[in-house]
Amino acid sequence: MDRLKVDLGARSYEIIIGSGVLKELGVLLHSLGQASRIMLVTNPTVYDLYGEQLRGGLGVDDKRLVLGMVPDGEEYKTMVQAQRLIDLAVEHHFDRSSLVITLGGGVIGDLGGFVAAIYQRGIDFVQVPTTLLAMVDSSVGGKVAVNHPRAKNMIGAFHQPRLVLIDTTTLYTLSLRDYRSGLAETIKYGIIADRDFFAYLQENAGLINRRDETVLRHAIRRSCEIKAAIVEDDERESGVRAILNLGHTFGHAIETCSGYGAYRHGEAVAMGIVLATRLAHRLNLLDTTDKESILALMDALGLNLPVPKLPPQELLNVMCQDKKVRHGRLRLVLPTAVGRVAIRDDIDPALIAEILCKPD
Ligand SMILES: NC(=O)c1ccc[n+]([C@@H]2O[C@H](COP(=O)([O-])OP(=O)(O)OC[C@H]3O[C@@H](n4cnc5c(N)ncnc54)[C@H](O)[C@@H]3O)[C@@H](O)[C@H]2O)c1
Ligand SMILES: [Zn+2]
């Protein structure tokens, strides 16, 4: 197995990546000390596939383990579900030395992590991501949240996990849409920070589409390394961490305006990356060769998705309500080359609207 460290002083933790490592969780937890009680937060889809395996590996008797089952779907990443899990924790006398384990994709990780962040002002949690998106992105970095009916991730906290355990074999049951959704965040790392990694993804596009385990393991490892380095520099997003939002300002607006559930998070991010790339090219920030490389890789990995026809003004309004707006100015992350981005808050909204109407 591969082991990476996220170095955040007292809040440091390891990311462990391997094939079939789910069953090692019990052993790995020993180093964190004995938890008085454990809540396994998951959904029925993932629990049916991996619940037994994880429980077997945990080796914890049923009295100490509480199942925090949440219905499957982004629409359940809510305060209502968080409250339900907190009720369950109170009912089972969870205390400061209790532990939350999240087994699932980004929805489960964000929700379970949020509950761990606020229960008794914060208890330990361990992320066991089972989607590619959660492996390369949401399980690392400590951002946890639930959605407000009118805005995604509006209620949240920074709360780092104590451990992230990535079992690459879980990727084989993932739907094609969800797999590709995770690829969008993976490509993002190449564009924002690492030209060589971007080239690796280009060279191995065929193997990635076939879910080759060796290639995936490298891609997950490199993505986590890049994310860890950025988070180590700027844990609370006061500066450089914002570059992780490439494609997200457009993406969140598309997700919100088309109603939660129409697109996977990564699908909307993929559209956002394409729009940001076209906008950067239009502004002469990005040369034609790099623009074409980005669009070609998106294409090769099935991520050149049609942007839905939504009223541009509506999208712009949502973009302006985004958490990434500072002092009323819309901030966008734009690629300036493969491997480099700039954060700009001086882009003419009329030009953004134009890109939204006529992406080409
Ligand atoms: N905290 C962060 O830093 C951060 C970063 C990026 C995204 N996110 C959040 O992550 C969420 C999206 O996460 P997601 O794309 O993982 O979606 P998801 O959690 O909804 O999972 C997608 C689907 O795959 C199913 N699934 C999960 N693992 C599976 C497996 N191994 N086999 C078969 N099916 C499986 C789930 O049940 C679900 O139906 C969004 O809410 C987004 O806001 C958070
Ligand atoms: Zn994202």
Coordinates of C-alpha atoms and ligand atoms in Angstrom, one line a residue:
M1 CA 0.0 0.0 0.0
D2 CA 1.1 3.6 -0.6
R3 CA 1.1 6.0 2.4
L4 CA 1.1 9.8 2.1
K5 CA 1.2 12.3 4.8
V6 CA -0.9 15.5 5.0
D7 CA 1.3 17.7 7.2
L8 CA -0.8 20.0 9.3
G9 CA 1.1 20.0 12.6
A10 CA -1.2 18.6 15.3
R11 CA -3.9 17.9 12.7
S12 CA -1.6 15.8 10.4
Y13 CA -2.9 12.5 9.0
E14 CA -2.1 9.8 6.6
I15 CA -3.7 8.9 3.3
I16 CA -3.4 5.1 2.7
I17 CA -4.0 3.9 -0.9
G18 CA -4.1 0.2 -1.9
S19 CA -6.0 -2.7 -3.4
G20 CA -8.2 -4.5 -0.9
V21 CA -7.2 -2.3 2.1
L22 CA -10.8 -2.0 3.4
K23 CA -10.2 -5.0 5.6
E24 CA -7.2 -3.4 7.2
L25 CA -9.2 -0.6 8.8
G26 CA -9.4 -2.2 12.2
V27 CA -5.6 -2.6 12.4
L28 CA -5.0 1.0 11.1
L29 CA -7.4 2.4 13.7
H30 CA -5.3 1.0 16.5
S31 CA -2.8 3.8 16.1
L32 CA -5.5 6.4 16.7
G33 CA -6.4 5.0 20.1
Q34 CA -9.5 3.2 21.2
A35 CA -12.8 4.9 20.3
S36 CA -15.6 4.6 22.9
R37 CA -18.2 4.3 20.2
I38 CA -18.1 4.3 16.4
M39 CA -20.7 5.6 14.0
L40 CA -20.5 4.2 10.4
V41 CA -22.1 6.8 8.2
T42 CA -23.0 5.4 4.8
N43 CA -25.8 4.9 2.3
P44 CA -27.7 1.7 1.3
T45 CA -25.9 1.5 -2.1
V46 CA -22.4 1.5 -0.7
Y47 CA -23.3 -0.4 2.4
D48 CA -24.7 -3.3 0.3
L49 CA -21.5 -3.4 -1.6
Y50 CA -18.9 -2.9 1.1
G51 CA -20.5 -2.7 4.5
E52 CA -19.9 -6.2 5.5
Q53 CA -16.3 -6.1 4.3
L54 CA -15.6 -3.0 6.3
R55 CA -17.3 -4.3 9.4
G56 CA -15.4 -7.5 9.1
G57 CA -12.1 -5.6 9.0
L58 CA -13.1 -3.4 11.9
G59 CA -13.7 -6.3 14.2
V60 CA -15.8 -4.1 16.5
D61 CA -18.7 -5.7 18.4
D62 CA -22.2 -4.5 17.6
K63 CA -22.6 -2.7 20.9
R64 CA -19.9 -0.2 20.0
L65 CA -20.9 0.3 16.4
V66 CA -23.9 2.4 15.3
L67 CA -25.0 2.4 11.7
G68 CA -25.8 6.0 10.5
M69 CA -27.6 5.2 7.3
V70 CA -28.5 8.1 5.0
P71 CA -30.6 7.8 1.8
D72 CA -28.5 7.9 -1.3
G73 CA -28.2 11.3 -3.1
E74 CA -27.0 14.9 -3.0
E75 CA -30.4 16.0 -1.9
Y76 CA -29.8 14.3 1.4
K77 CA -26.7 16.3 2.2
T78 CA -28.8 18.5 4.5
M79 CA -29.1 19.8 8.0
V80 CA -32.1 17.5 8.4
Q81 CA -29.9 14.4 7.9
A82 CA -27.1 15.9 10.0
Q83 CA -29.6 16.4 12.8
R84 CA -30.8 12.8 12.5
L85 CA -27.2 11.5 12.8
I86 CA -26.6 13.8 15.8
D87 CA -29.8 12.5 17.4
L88 CA -28.5 9.0 16.9
A89 CA -25.1 9.9 18.5
V90 CA -26.9 11.4 21.5
E91 CA -29.2 8.4 21.8
H92 CA -26.1 6.1 21.9
H93 CA -24.2 8.2 24.3
F94 CA -21.4 9.2 22.0
D95 CA -18.7 11.3 23.7
R96 CA -15.6 13.2 22.9
S97 CA -13.7 9.9 22.4
S98 CA -16.2 8.5 19.9
L99 CA -15.4 8.2 16.2
V100 CA -17.3 8.7 12.9
I101 CA -16.3 6.6 9.9
T102 CA -17.6 7.7 6.5
L103 CA -18.0 5.0 3.9
G104 CA -19.1 6.4 0.6
G105 CA -18.7 9.2 -1.9
G106 CA -18.4 12.9 -1.4
V107 CA -21.9 13.3 -0.1
I108 CA -21.4 10.9 2.7
G109 CA -17.9 12.2 3.5
D110 CA -19.1 15.8 3.6
L111 CA -22.2 15.0 5.7
G112 CA -20.5 12.6 8.1
G113 CA -17.5 14.9 8.4
F114 CA -19.8 17.8 9.2
V115 CA -21.5 15.9 12.0
A116 CA -18.1 14.9 13.4
A117 CA -17.1 18.6 13.2
I118 CA -20.0 19.9 15.2
Y119 CA -20.8 17.1 17.6
Q120 CA -19.6 18.1 21.0
R121 CA -17.5 20.8 19.2
G122 CA -15.7 18.2 17.2
I123 CA -14.9 14.5 17.4
D124 CA -12.6 12.3 15.3
F125 CA -13.5 11.0 11.9
V126 CA -12.0 8.7 9.3
Q127 CA -12.8 9.0 5.6
V128 CA -13.2 5.8 3.6
P129 CA -14.0 7.2 0.1
T130 CA -15.5 4.9 -2.4
T131 CA -15.9 7.2 -5.4
L132 CA -13.0 8.5 -7.5
L133 CA -14.1 12.0 -6.8
A134 CA -14.0 11.4 -3.1
M135 CA -10.6 9.7 -3.3
V136 CA -8.9 12.4 -5.2
D137 CA -10.7 15.4 -3.7
S138 CA -13.4 15.6 -1.1
S139 CA -11.9 13.2 1.4
V140 CA -8.7 15.1 1.7
G141 CA -8.4 18.6 3.1
G142 CA -11.0 18.9 5.8
K143 CA -13.7 20.8 4.1
V144 CA -17.0 19.4 5.4
A145 CA -20.5 20.7 4.7
V146 CA -24.2 20.3 4.1
N147 CA -26.2 22.2 1.5
H148 CA -28.7 25.0 2.1
P149 CA -31.8 24.7 0.0
R150 CA -30.6 27.8 -1.9
A151 CA -26.9 27.2 -2.0
K152 CA -24.5 24.3 -2.1
N153 CA -22.1 23.7 0.8
M154 CA -23.4 26.8 2.6
I155 CA -23.2 25.4 6.1
G156 CA -19.9 23.8 7.0
A157 CA -16.6 23.7 8.8
F158 CA -13.0 22.9 8.4
H159 CA -12.4 19.6 10.2
Q160 CA -9.5 17.3 9.2
P161 CA -10.0 13.6 9.2
R162 CA -7.6 11.4 11.3
L163 CA -7.1 9.0 8.4
V164 CA -8.1 8.6 4.8
L165 CA -8.3 5.0 3.6
I166 CA -8.6 4.5 -0.2
D167 CA -9.4 1.0 -1.5
T168 CA -9.0 1.2 -5.2
T169 CA -11.0 -2.0 -5.8
T170 CA -14.2 -0.2 -4.9
L171 CA -13.9 1.8 -8.1
Y172 CA -15.0 -1.2 -10.2
T173 CA -18.6 -1.0 -9.1
L174 CA -18.9 2.7 -9.8
S175 CA -21.1 3.8 -12.6
L176 CA -19.5 5.3 -15.7
R177 CA -21.0 8.7 -15.0
D178 CA -19.6 8.8 -11.4
Y179 CA -16.3 7.5 -12.6
R180 CA -16.0 10.2 -15.2
S181 CA -17.1 12.7 -12.6
G182 CA -14.1 11.9 -10.5
L183 CA -11.8 12.1 -13.6
A184 CA -12.8 15.8 -14.0
E185 CA -11.3 16.6 -10.6
T186 CA -8.3 14.5 -11.4
I187 CA -7.6 16.4 -14.7
K188 CA -8.0 19.6 -12.6
Y189 CA -4.8 18.9 -10.7
G190 CA -2.8 18.5 -13.9
I191 CA -4.2 21.9 -15.2
I192 CA -3.7 23.8 -12.0
A193 CA -0.3 22.5 -10.8
D194 CA 1.5 19.8 -12.8
R195 CA 2.2 19.7 -16.5
D196 CA 3.9 16.3 -16.2
F197 CA 0.9 14.8 -14.5
F198 CA -1.3 16.2 -17.2
A199 CA 0.9 14.5 -19.8
Y200 CA 0.7 11.3 -17.9
L201 CA -3.1 11.4 -18.1
Q202 CA -2.9 12.2 -21.8
E203 CA -0.6 9.2 -22.5
N204 CA -2.7 6.9 -20.4
A205 CA -6.2 8.0 -21.4
G206 CA -7.0 4.6 -22.9
L207 CA -6.0 2.7 -19.7
I208 CA -7.8 5.2 -17.6
N209 CA -11.0 4.6 -19.6
R210 CA -10.5 0.9 -18.9
R211 CA -9.9 1.6 -15.2
D212 CA -6.5 0.1 -15.2
E213 CA -5.5 -0.3 -11.5
T214 CA -1.9 0.6 -11.8
V215 CA -2.6 3.8 -13.7
L216 CA -5.5 4.7 -11.4
R217 CA -3.4 4.2 -8.3
H218 CA -0.7 6.6 -9.6
A219 CA -3.4 9.1 -10.7
I220 CA -5.0 9.0 -7.2
R221 CA -1.7 9.2 -5.4
R222 CA -0.5 12.2 -7.5
S223 CA -3.9 14.0 -7.1
C224 CA -3.8 13.5 -3.3
E225 CA -0.1 14.7 -3.2
I226 CA -1.0 17.9 -5.1
K227 CA -4.1 18.5 -2.9
A228 CA -2.2 17.8 0.3
A229 CA 0.6 20.3 -0.7
I230 CA -2.0 23.0 -1.4
V231 CA -3.9 22.4 1.8
E232 CA -0.7 22.3 3.8
D233 CA 0.1 25.8 2.4
D234 CA -3.4 27.2 3.0
E235 CA -5.6 25.1 5.2
R236 CA -8.4 27.6 5.4
E237 CA -8.5 28.9 1.9
S238 CA -7.2 32.4 2.5
G239 CA -5.1 32.3 -0.6
V240 CA -3.6 29.6 -2.8
R241 CA -6.2 26.9 -1.9
A242 CA -8.6 28.8 -4.1
I243 CA -6.9 27.4 -7.2
L244 CA -8.6 24.1 -6.4
N245 CA -11.8 25.8 -7.5
L246 CA -10.9 25.7 -11.2
G247 CA -14.2 25.1 -13.0
H248 CA -16.2 25.3 -9.8
T249 CA -17.7 28.8 -10.0
F250 CA -19.2 28.0 -13.4
G251 CA -19.9 24.4 -12.2
H252 CA -21.8 25.4 -9.1
A253 CA -23.9 27.8 -11.1
I254 CA -24.8 25.1 -13.6
E255 CA -25.6 22.6 -10.7
T256 CA -27.8 25.2 -9.0
C257 CA -29.6 26.5 -12.0
S258 CA -30.4 23.0 -13.4
G259 CA -31.6 21.8 -10.0
Y260 CA -29.5 19.6 -7.7
G261 CA -29.4 16.1 -9.1
A262 CA -29.4 16.9 -12.9
Y263 CA -25.7 16.7 -13.0
R264 CA -23.0 15.0 -11.0
H265 CA -20.7 17.4 -9.2
G266 CA -17.8 16.4 -11.4
E267 CA -19.8 16.7 -14.6
A268 CA -20.6 20.3 -13.7
V269 CA -17.0 20.9 -12.9
A270 CA -16.0 19.4 -16.3
M271 CA -18.3 21.9 -18.0
G272 CA -16.8 24.6 -15.8
I273 CA -13.2 23.6 -16.8
V274 CA -14.1 23.8 -20.4
L275 CA -15.8 27.2 -20.0
A276 CA -12.8 28.6 -17.9
T277 CA -10.4 27.3 -20.6
R278 CA -12.4 29.0 -23.4
L279 CA -12.7 32.2 -21.4
A280 CA -8.9 32.2 -20.7
H281 CA -8.2 31.7 -24.4
R282 CA -10.5 34.5 -25.3
L283 CA -8.7 36.8 -22.9
N284 CA -5.4 35.8 -24.4
L285 CA -4.3 34.4 -21.1
L286 CA -3.9 30.9 -22.5
D287 CA -2.3 29.9 -25.9
T288 CA -4.1 27.9 -28.5
T289 CA -1.9 24.8 -28.1
D290 CA -2.6 24.5 -24.4
K291 CA -6.3 25.2 -24.9
E292 CA -6.5 22.5 -27.5
S293 CA -4.6 20.0 -25.2
I294 CA -7.0 20.7 -22.4
L295 CA -10.1 20.3 -24.6
A296 CA -8.6 17.1 -26.2
L297 CA -8.0 15.5 -22.8
M298 CA -11.5 16.3 -21.6
D299 CA -12.7 14.7 -24.9
A300 CA -10.6 11.6 -24.5
L301 CA -11.9 11.0 -21.1
G302 CA -15.6 11.5 -22.0
L303 CA -15.8 14.9 -20.4
N304 CA -16.5 17.3 -23.2
L305 CA -20.1 17.6 -22.1
P306 CA -22.7 19.8 -23.7
V307 CA -23.4 22.8 -21.4
P308 CA -27.1 23.0 -20.8
K309 CA -28.9 26.0 -22.3
L310 CA -29.7 28.0 -19.2
P311 CA -30.3 31.8 -19.1
P312 CA -26.8 33.4 -18.8
Q313 CA -28.1 36.1 -16.5
E314 CA -29.4 33.5 -14.1
L315 CA -26.1 31.7 -14.1
L316 CA -24.2 34.9 -13.6
N317 CA -26.5 35.8 -10.7
V318 CA -25.8 32.5 -9.0
M319 CA -22.0 32.9 -9.7
C320 CA -22.1 36.2 -7.9
Q321 CA -23.7 34.6 -4.9
D322 CA -21.0 32.0 -4.7
K323 CA -18.9 31.7 -1.6
K324 CA -15.9 32.5 -3.8
V325 CA -17.1 36.1 -4.3
R326 CA -15.0 38.5 -2.3
H327 CA -16.0 42.1 -1.6
G328 CA -18.7 41.8 -4.3
R329 CA -16.3 40.8 -7.0
L330 CA -16.6 37.6 -8.9
R331 CA -13.3 35.7 -8.7
L332 CA -12.5 33.1 -11.4
V333 CA -9.7 30.6 -11.6
L334 CA -8.4 30.6 -15.2
P335 CA -5.7 28.4 -16.8
T336 CA -2.8 30.4 -18.1
A337 CA -1.0 27.3 -19.3
V338 CA -1.2 23.6 -18.6
G339 CA 0.1 23.4 -15.1
R340 CA -0.6 27.0 -14.2
V341 CA -3.6 29.1 -13.3
A342 CA -4.4 32.7 -12.3
I343 CA -7.1 34.0 -10.0
R344 CA -8.8 37.0 -11.6
D345 CA -11.5 39.3 -10.2
D346 CA -11.6 41.8 -13.1
I347 CA -13.3 39.9 -15.8
D348 CA -16.1 41.7 -17.6
P349 CA -19.4 40.0 -16.8
A350 CA -20.6 40.6 -20.3
L351 CA -17.7 38.5 -21.6
I352 CA -18.6 35.7 -19.2
A353 CA -22.2 35.9 -20.4
E354 CA -21.0 35.6 -24.0
I355 CA -18.9 32.5 -23.2
L356 CA -21.9 31.0 -21.5
C357 CA -24.1 31.6 -24.5
K358 CA -21.6 30.7 -27.2
P359 CA -19.0 28.6 -25.6
D360 CA -17.0 28.3 -28.9
Ligands
LIG1 N1 -15.3 18.6 0.8 C1 -14.7 18.8 -0.4 O1 -13.6 19.3 -0.4 C2 -15.4 18.4 -1.6 C3 -14.7 18.4 -2.9 C4 -15.4 18.0 -4.0 C5 -16.7 17.6 -3.9 N2 -17.3 17.6 -2.7 C6 -18.7 17.2 -2.6 O2 -18.8 15.8 -3.0 C7 -20.1 15.5 -3.4 C8 -20.0 14.6 -4.7 O3 -19.4 13.4 -4.4 P1 -19.5 12.2 -5.3 O4 -19.3 12.6 -6.7 O5 -18.6 11.1 -4.7 O6 -21.0 11.8 -5.3 P2 -21.9 10.8 -4.3 O7 -21.3 10.7 -3.0 O8 -23.3 11.1 -4.5 O9 -21.6 9.4 -5.0 C9 -22.1 9.1 -6.3 C10 -22.9 7.9 -6.4 O10 -22.1 6.7 -6.3 C11 -22.6 5.8 -5.4 N3 -21.4 5.1 -4.9 C12 -20.4 5.5 -4.1 N4 -19.4 4.6 -4.1 C13 -19.7 3.6 -4.9 C14 -19.1 2.4 -5.4 N5 -17.8 2.1 -4.9 N6 -19.7 1.6 -6.2 C15 -20.9 2.0 -6.7 N7 -21.6 3.1 -6.4 C16 -21.0 3.9 -5.5 C17 -23.2 6.6 -4.4 O11 -24.1 5.9 -3.6 C18 -23.9 7.7 -5.3 O12 -25.1 7.2 -5.8 C19 -20.8 16.8 -3.7 O13 -21.7 17.0 -2.6 C20 -19.7 17.8 -3.6 O14 -20.1 19.1 -3.0 C21 -16.7 18.0 -1.6
ZN2 ZN -15.1 19.7 -6.7

